[in-house]
PDB file of C-alpha atoms in Angstrom:
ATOM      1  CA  UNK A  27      82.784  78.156 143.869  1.00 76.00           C
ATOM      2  CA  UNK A  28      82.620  81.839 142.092  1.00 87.00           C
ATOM      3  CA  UNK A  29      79.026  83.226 142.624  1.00 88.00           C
ATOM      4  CA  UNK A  30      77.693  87.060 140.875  1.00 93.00           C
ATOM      5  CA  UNK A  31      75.617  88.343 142.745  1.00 91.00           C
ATOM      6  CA  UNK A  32      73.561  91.322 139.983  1.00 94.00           C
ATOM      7  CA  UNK A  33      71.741  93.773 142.165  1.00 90.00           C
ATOM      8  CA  UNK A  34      71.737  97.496 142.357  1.00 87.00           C
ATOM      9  CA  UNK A  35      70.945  97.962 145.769  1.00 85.00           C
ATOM     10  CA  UNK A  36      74.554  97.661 147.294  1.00 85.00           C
ATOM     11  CA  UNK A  37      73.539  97.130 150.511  1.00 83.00           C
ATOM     12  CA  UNK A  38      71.887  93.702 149.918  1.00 81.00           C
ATOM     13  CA  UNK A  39      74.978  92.987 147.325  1.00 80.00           C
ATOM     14  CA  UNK A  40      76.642  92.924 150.706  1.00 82.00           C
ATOM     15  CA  UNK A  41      74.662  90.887 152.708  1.00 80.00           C
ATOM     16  CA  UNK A  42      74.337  88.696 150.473  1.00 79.00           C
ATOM     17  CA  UNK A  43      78.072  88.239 150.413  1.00 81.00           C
ATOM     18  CA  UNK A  44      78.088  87.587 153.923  1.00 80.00           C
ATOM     19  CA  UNK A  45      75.649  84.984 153.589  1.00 76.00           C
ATOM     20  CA  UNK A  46      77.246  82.761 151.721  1.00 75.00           C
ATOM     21  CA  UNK A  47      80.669  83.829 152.065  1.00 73.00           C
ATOM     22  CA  UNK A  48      81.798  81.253 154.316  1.00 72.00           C
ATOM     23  CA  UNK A  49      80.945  78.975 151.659  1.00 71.00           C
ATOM     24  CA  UNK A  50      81.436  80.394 148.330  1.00 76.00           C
ATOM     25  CA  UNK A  51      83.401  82.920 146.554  1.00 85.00           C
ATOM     26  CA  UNK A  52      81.198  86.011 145.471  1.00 90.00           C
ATOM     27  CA  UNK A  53      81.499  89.325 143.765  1.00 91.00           C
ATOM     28  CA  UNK A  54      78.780  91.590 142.688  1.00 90.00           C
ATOM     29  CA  UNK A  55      77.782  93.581 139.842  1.00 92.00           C
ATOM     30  CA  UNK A  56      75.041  96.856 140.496  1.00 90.00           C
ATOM     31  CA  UNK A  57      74.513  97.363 136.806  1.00 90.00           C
ATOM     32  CA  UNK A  58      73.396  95.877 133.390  1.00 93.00           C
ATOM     33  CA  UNK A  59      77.368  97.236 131.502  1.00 93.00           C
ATOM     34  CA  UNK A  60      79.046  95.352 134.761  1.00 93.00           C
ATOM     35  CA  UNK A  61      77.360  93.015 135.254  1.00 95.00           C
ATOM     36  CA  UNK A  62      77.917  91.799 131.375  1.00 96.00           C
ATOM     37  CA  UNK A  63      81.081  92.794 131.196  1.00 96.00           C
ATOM     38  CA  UNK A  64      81.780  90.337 134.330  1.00 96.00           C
ATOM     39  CA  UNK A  65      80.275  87.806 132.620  1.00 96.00           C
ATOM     40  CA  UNK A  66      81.982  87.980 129.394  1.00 95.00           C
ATOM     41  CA  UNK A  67      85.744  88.051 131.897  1.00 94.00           C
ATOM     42  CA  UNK A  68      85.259  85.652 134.617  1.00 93.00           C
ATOM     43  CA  UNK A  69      83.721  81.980 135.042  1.00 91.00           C
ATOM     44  CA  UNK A  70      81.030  81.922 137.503  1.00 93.00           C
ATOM     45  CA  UNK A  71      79.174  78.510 138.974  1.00 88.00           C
ATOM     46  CA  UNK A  72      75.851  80.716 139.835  1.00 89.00           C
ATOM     47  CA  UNK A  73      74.069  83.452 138.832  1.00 93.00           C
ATOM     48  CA  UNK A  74      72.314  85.492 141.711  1.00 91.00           C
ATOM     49  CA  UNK A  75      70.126  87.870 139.620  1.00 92.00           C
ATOM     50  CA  UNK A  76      67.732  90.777 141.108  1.00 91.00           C
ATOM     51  CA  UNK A  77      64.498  91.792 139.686  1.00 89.00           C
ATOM     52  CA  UNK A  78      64.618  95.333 139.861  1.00 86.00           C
ATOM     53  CA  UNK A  79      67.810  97.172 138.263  1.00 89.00           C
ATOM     54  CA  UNK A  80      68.470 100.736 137.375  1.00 85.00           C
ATOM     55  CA  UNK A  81      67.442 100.585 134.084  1.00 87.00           C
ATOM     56  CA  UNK A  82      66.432  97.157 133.137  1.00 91.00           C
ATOM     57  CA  UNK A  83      64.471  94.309 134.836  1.00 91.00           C
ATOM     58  CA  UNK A  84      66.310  91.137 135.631  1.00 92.00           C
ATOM     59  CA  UNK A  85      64.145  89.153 133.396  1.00 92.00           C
ATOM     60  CA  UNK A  86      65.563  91.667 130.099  1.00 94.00           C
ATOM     61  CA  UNK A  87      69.157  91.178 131.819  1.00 95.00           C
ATOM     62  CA  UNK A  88      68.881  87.443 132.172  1.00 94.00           C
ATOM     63  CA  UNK A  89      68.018  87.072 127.752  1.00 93.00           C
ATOM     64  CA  UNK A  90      71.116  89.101 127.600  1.00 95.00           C
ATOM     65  CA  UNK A  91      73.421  86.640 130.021  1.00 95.00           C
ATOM     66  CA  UNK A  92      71.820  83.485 128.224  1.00 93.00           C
ATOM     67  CA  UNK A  93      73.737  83.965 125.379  1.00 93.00           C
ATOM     68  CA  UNK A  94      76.793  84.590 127.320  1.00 94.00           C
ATOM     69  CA  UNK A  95      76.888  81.639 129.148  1.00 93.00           C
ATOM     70  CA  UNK A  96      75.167  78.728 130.643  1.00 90.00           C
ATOM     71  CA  UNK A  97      75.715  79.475 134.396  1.00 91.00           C
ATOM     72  CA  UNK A  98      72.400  78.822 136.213  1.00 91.00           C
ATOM     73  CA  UNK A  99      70.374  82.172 137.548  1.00 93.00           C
ATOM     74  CA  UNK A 100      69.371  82.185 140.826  1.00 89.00           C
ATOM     75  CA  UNK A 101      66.202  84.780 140.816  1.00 89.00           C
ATOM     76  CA  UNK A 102      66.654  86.666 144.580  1.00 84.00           C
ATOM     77  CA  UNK A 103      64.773  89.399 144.863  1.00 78.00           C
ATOM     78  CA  UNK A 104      62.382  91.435 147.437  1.00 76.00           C
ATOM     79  CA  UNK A 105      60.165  93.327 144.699  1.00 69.00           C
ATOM     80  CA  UNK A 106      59.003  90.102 142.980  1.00 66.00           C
ATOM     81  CA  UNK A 107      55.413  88.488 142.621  1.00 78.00           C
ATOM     82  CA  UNK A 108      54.447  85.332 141.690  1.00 82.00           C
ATOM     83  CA  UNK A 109      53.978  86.753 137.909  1.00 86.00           C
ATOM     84  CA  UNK A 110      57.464  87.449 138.045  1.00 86.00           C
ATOM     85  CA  UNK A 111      58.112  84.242 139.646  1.00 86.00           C
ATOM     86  CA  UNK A 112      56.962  82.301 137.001  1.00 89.00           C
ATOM     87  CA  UNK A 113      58.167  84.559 134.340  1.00 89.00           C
ATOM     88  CA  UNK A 114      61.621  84.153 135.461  1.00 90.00           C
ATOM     89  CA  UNK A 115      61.627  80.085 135.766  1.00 90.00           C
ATOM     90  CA  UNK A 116      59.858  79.735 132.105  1.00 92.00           C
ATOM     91  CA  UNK A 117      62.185  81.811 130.634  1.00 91.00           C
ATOM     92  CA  UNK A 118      65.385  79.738 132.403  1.00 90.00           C
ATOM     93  CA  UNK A 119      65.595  80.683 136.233  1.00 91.00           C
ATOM     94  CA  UNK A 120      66.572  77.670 138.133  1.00 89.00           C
ATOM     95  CA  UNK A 121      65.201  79.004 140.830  1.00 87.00           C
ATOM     96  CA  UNK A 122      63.449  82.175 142.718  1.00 86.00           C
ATOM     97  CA  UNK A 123      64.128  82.994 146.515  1.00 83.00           C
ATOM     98  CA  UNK A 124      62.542  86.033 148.117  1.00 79.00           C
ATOM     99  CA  UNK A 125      65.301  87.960 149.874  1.00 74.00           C
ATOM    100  CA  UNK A 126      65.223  88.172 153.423  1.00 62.00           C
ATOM    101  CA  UNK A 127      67.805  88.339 156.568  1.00 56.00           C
ATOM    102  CA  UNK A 128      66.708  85.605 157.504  1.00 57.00           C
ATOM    103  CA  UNK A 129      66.155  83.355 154.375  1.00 60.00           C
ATOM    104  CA  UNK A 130      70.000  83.044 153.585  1.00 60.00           C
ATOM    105  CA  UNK A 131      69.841  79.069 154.429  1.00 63.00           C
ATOM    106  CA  UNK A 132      67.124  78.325 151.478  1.00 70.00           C
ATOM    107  CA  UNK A 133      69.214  80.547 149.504  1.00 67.00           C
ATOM    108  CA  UNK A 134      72.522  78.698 150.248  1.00 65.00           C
ATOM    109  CA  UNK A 135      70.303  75.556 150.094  1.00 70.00           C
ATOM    110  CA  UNK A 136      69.227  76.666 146.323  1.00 72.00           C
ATOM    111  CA  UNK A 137      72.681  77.318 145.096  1.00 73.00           C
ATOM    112  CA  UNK A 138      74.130  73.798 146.419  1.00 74.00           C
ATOM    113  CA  UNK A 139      71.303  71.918 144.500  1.00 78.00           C
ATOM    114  CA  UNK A 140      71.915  74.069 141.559  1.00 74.00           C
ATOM    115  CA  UNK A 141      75.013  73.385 141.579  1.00 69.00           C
ATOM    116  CA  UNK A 142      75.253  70.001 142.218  1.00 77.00           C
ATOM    117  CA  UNK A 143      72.593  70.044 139.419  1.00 77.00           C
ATOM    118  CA  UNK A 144      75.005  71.130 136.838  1.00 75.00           C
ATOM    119  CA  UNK A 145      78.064  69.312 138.094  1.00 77.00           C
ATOM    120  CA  UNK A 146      75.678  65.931 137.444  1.00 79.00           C
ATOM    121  CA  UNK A 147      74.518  67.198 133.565  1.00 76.00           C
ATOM    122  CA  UNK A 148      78.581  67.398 133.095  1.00 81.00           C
ATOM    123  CA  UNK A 149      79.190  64.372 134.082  1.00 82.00           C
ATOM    124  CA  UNK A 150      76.061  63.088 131.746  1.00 86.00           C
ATOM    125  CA  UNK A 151      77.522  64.858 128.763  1.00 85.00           C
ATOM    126  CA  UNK A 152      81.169  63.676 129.369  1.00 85.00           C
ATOM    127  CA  UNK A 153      79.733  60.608 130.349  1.00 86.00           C
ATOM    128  CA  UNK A 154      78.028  60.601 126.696  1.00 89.00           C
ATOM    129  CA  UNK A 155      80.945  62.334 124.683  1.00 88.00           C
ATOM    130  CA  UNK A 156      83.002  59.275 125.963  1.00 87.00           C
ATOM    131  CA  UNK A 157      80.471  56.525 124.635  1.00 88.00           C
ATOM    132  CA  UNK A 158      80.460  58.748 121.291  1.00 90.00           C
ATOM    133  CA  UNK A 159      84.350  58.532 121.071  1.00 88.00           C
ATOM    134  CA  UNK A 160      84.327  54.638 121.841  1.00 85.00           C
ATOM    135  CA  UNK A 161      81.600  53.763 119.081  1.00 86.00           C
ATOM    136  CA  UNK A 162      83.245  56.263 116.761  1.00 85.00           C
ATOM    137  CA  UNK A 163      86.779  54.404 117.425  1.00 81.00           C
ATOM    138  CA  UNK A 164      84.987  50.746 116.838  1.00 83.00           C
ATOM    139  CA  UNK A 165      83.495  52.341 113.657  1.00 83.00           C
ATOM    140  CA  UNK A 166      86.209  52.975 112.657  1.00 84.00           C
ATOM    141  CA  UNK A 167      88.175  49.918 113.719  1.00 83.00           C
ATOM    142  CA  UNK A 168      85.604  47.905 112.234  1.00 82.00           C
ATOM    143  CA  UNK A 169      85.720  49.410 108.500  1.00 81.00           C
ATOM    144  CA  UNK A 170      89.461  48.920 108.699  1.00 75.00           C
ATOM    145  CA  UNK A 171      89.632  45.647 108.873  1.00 66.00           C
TER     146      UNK A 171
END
């Protein structure tokens, strides 16, 4: 799986990395321009988006990447609150994780149930494109005949 990772501190771009390296695939971003410009040229599974940028907040960056794409955001930051908190998951976080050394196994734990989240709503919409095609085709079928 192919994880961003959106923080300007490269330092904690890094350990992030490490953390879940031996599990995923992960690049970083430290700016809004890259970060978007990522985005718009790669497929990513998750989003792991920091609060704090250079010169935006991850909440103003996060509007921008909705109408990119529909890859879940992963909130992971060490500046938050639990303003921002809830900010972030009304306005389409899937989830917030203070970062920490030490917290990199609820923040692998959050990205496997995100994305075992969206590989279930895929199968629901295929799943419900199929039915669609099938009553279609008997509609059909049926004013044929």
């Amino acid at each position: 799986m192919n994880i961003l990772i959106i923080d300007d501190d490269e330092v904690d771009c890094i350990s992030i990395c490490r953390q879940i390296s031996t599990v995923h695939n992960c690049e970083y971003a430290n700016d809004e321009d890259s970060a978007l410009d990522k985005i718009k040229n790669n497929n990513y599974e998750c989003i792991l988006l920091d609060y704090l940028l250079r010169n935006t907040t991850g909440l103003d960056l996060m509007s921008k990447i909705k109408e990119l794409t529909d890859t879940p955001i992963i909130f992971v930051t060490g500046h938050g609150s639990e303003d921002i908190a809830v900010e972030a998951l009304k306005n389409g976080a899937k989830d917030y994780v203070v970062k920490t050394q030490k917290n990199h196994i609820k923040l692998l734990s959050s990205i496997e149930k995100r994305l075992q989240e969206e590989k279930t709503h895929k199968e629901k919409i295929n799943f419900l494109k199929n039915i669609q095609k099938d009553l279609i085709y008997r509609l059909e079928t049926s004013r044929s005949n």
